[in-house]
Short mmCIF file of C-alpha atoms in Angstrom, two decimals:
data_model
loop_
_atom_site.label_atom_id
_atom_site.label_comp_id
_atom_site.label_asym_id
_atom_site.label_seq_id
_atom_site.Cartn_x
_atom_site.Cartn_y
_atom_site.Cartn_z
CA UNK A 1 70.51 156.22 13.08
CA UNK A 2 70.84 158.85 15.89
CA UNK A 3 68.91 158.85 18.99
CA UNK A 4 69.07 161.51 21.67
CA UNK A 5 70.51 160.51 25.16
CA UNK A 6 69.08 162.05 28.54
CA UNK A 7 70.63 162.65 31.88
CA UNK A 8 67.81 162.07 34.71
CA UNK A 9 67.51 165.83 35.11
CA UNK A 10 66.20 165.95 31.77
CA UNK A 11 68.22 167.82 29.97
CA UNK A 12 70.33 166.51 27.16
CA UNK A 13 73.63 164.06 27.24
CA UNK A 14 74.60 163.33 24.37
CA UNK A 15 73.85 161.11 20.98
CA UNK A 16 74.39 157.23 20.65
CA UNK A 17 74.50 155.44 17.11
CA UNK A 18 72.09 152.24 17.42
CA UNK A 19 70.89 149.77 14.56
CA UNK A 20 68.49 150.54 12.14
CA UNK A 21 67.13 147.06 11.93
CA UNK A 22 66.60 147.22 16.15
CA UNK A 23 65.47 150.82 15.94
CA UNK A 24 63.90 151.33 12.53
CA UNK A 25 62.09 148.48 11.58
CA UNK A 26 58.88 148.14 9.94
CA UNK A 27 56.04 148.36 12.50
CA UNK A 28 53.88 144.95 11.86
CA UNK A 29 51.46 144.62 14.26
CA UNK A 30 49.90 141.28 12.93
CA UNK A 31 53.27 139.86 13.94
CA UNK A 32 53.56 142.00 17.72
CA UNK A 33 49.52 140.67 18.21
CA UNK A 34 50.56 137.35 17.63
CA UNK A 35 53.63 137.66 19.79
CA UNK A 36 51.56 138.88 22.61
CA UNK A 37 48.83 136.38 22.47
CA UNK A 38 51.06 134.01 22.43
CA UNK A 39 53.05 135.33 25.55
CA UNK A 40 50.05 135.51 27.61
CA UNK A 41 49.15 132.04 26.73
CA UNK A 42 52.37 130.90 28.23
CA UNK A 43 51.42 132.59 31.29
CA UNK A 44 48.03 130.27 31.65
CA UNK A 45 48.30 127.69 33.85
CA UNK A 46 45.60 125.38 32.80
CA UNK A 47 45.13 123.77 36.27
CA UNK A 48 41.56 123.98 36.81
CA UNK A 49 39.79 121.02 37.26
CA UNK A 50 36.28 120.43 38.07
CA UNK A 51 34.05 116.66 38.31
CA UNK A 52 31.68 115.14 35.63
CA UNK A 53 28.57 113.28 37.07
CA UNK A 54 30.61 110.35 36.40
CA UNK A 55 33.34 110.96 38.88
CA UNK A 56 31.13 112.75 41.65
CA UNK A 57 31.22 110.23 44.14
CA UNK A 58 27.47 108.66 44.90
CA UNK A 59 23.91 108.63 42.96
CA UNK A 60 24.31 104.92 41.98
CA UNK A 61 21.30 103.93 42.42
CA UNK A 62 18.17 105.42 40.95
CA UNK A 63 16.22 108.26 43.01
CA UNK A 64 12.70 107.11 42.32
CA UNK A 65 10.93 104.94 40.19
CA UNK A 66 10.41 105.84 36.58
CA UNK A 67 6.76 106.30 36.08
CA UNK A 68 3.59 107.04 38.85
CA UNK A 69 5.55 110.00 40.75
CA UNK A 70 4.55 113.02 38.76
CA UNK A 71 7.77 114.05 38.67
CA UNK A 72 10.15 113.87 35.39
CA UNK A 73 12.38 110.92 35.20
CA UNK A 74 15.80 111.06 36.52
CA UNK A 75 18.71 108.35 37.06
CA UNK A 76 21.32 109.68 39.32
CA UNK A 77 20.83 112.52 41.80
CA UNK A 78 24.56 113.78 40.78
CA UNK A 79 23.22 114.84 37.60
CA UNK A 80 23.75 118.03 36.76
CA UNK A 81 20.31 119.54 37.54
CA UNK A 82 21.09 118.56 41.09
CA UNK A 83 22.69 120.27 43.83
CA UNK A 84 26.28 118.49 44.35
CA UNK A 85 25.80 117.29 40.75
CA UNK A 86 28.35 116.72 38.29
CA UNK A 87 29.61 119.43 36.16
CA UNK A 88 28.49 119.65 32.07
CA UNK A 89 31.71 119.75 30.06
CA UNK A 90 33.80 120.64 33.19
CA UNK A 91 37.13 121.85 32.57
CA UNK A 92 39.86 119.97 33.04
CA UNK A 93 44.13 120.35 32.96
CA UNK A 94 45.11 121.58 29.83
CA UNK A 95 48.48 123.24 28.12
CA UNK A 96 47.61 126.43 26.54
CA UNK A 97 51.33 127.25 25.71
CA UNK A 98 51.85 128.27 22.31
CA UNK A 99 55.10 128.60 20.09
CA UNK A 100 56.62 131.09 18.49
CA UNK A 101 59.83 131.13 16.49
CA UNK A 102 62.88 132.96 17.67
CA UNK A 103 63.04 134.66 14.82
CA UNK A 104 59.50 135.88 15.11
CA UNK A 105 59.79 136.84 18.62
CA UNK A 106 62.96 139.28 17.66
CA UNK A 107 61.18 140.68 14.69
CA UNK A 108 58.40 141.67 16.85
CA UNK A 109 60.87 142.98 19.57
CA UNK A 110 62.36 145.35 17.00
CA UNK A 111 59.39 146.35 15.31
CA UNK A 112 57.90 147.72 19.17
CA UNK A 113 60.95 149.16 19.68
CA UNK A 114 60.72 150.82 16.50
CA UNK A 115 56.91 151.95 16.94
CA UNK A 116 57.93 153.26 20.48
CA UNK A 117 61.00 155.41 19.11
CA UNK A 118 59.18 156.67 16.23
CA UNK A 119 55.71 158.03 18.44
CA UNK A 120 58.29 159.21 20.47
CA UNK A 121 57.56 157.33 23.32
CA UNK A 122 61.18 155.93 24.08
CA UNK A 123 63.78 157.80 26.06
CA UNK A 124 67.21 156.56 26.56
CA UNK A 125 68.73 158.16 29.69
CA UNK A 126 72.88 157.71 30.13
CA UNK A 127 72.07 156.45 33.33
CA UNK A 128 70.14 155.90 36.64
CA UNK A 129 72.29 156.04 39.38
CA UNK A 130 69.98 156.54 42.86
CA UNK A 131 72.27 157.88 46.20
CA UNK A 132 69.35 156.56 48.90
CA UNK A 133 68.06 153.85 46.93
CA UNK A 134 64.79 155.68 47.34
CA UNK A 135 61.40 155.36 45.69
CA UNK A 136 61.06 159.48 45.90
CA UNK A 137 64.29 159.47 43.74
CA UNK A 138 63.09 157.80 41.15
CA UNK A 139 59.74 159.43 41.03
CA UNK A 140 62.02 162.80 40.88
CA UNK A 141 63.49 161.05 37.33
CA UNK A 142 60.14 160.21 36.55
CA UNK A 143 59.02 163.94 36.96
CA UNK A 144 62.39 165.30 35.28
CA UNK A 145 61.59 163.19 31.87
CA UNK A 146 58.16 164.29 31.70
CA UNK A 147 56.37 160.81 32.25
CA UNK A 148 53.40 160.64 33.46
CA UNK A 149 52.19 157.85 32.01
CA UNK A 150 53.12 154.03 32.78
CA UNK A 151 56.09 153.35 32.11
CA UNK A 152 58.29 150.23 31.08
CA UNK A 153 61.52 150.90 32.56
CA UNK A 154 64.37 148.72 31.47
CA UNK A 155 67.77 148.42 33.28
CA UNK A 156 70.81 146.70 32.97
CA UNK A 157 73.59 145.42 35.74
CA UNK A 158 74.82 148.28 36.41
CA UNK A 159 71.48 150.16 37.69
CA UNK A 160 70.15 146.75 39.49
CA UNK A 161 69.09 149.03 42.94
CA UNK A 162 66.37 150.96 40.42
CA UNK A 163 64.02 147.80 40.33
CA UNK A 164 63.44 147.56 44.14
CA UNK A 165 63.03 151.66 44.33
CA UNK A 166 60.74 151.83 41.79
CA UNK A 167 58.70 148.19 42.71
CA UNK A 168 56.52 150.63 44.91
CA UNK A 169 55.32 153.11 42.02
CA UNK A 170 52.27 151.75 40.43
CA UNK A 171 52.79 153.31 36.93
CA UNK A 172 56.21 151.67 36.72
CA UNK A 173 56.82 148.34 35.29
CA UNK A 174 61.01 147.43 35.70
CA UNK A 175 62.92 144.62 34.17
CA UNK A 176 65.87 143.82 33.43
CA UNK A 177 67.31 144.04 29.55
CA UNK A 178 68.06 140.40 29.32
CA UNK A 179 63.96 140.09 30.10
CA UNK A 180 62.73 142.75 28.01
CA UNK A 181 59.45 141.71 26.26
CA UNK A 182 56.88 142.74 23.97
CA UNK A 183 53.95 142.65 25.78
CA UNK A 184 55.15 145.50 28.70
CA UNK A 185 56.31 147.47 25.85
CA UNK A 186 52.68 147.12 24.09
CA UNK A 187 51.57 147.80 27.49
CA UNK A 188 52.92 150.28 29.07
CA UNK A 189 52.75 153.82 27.70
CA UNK A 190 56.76 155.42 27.94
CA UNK A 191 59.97 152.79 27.79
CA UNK A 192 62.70 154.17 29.26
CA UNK A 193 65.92 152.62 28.53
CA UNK A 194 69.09 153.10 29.82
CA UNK A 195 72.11 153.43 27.52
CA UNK A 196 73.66 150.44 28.82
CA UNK A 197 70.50 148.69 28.55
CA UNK A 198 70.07 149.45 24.92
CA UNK A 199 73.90 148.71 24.01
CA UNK A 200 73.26 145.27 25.28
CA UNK A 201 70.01 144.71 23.59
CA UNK A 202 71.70 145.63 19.88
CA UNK A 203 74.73 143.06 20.92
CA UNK A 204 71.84 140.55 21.55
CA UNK A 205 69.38 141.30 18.86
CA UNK A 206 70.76 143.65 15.94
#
């Protein structure tokens, strides 16, 4: 298939061929849900750790005696009912990573892409190339291509000075092609793409 290619003024540059199965594949979002779950699993970092009464330090001995006080029984003052008591069910370390075929993970990739393209959402601009290495310049590109909306852009090597111009916009999420992922593209409203970007992303994944 044929998509349209942009210069950062907007107006149009041109047509690239790219894969059908990168570019028109069938949108499953079971599989792009399950992709993104996963991903922000990964992210976790199941550190947290709080103390049971058993490892609060103290309350060995009993508080009171059992029966006479008026008061309801109790055994160790770092019970949980207590102030600097242990903690019921605390949390403790844990892996939350889950995994997720390669396969899977390209199928989903594909099928965003593909959801993105079709709603018309995905612009593929020949290039960024930035004179000041300015945040105002891209903003100006931003402006030109109409998107006001977050925005995943994606780069390749040779537009590395975008990411640290555009690290200042809040809409504007930047990565680099060999990290593209599902979840920003899920996320964020626009992708724009450079052509480079997307010429290496069919020699990795169509």
């Amino acid at each position: 298939m044929e998509i349209k290619v942009l210069s950062t003024t907007g107006k149009a540059s041109g047509k690239m061929n790219v894969s059908d199965s990168l570019f028109a594949a069938e949108y499953n979002e079971a599989l792009i849900h399950q992709v993104v779950v996963a991903q922000l699993a990964n992210k976790r970092q199941g550190t947290k750790c709080t103390l049971t009464r058993t490892e609060v330090r103290g309350g060995g001995i009993k508080p009171y005696r059992q029966k006479g006080t008026g008061r309801a029984r109790q055994g160790s003052i770092r019970a949980p009912q207590f102030n600097k008591g242990g903690v019921v069910f605390a949390p403790k370390p844990r892996d939350f990573s889950k995994k997720i075929n390669k396969k899977m993970k390209d199928a989903a990739l594909a099928s965003a892409l593909s959801k993105k393209l079709a709603d018309n959402e995905l612009t593929v601009v020949k290039e960024i190339a930035l004179k000041d290495n300015k945040t105002k310049e891209v903003a100006a590109i931003l402006s030109n291509l109409k998107l006001d909306k977050t925005t995943y852009l994606v780069y390749d090597d040779s537009d590395s000075l975008i990411a640290r111009a555009a690290k200042n916009i809040p809409t504007v999420v930047v990565a680099h092609v060999d990290l593209i992922n599902v979840y920003d593209l899920v996320a964020n409203h626009n992708c724009l793409l450079t052509k480079k970007a997307v010429e290496r992303l069919e020699e990795v994944y169509a």
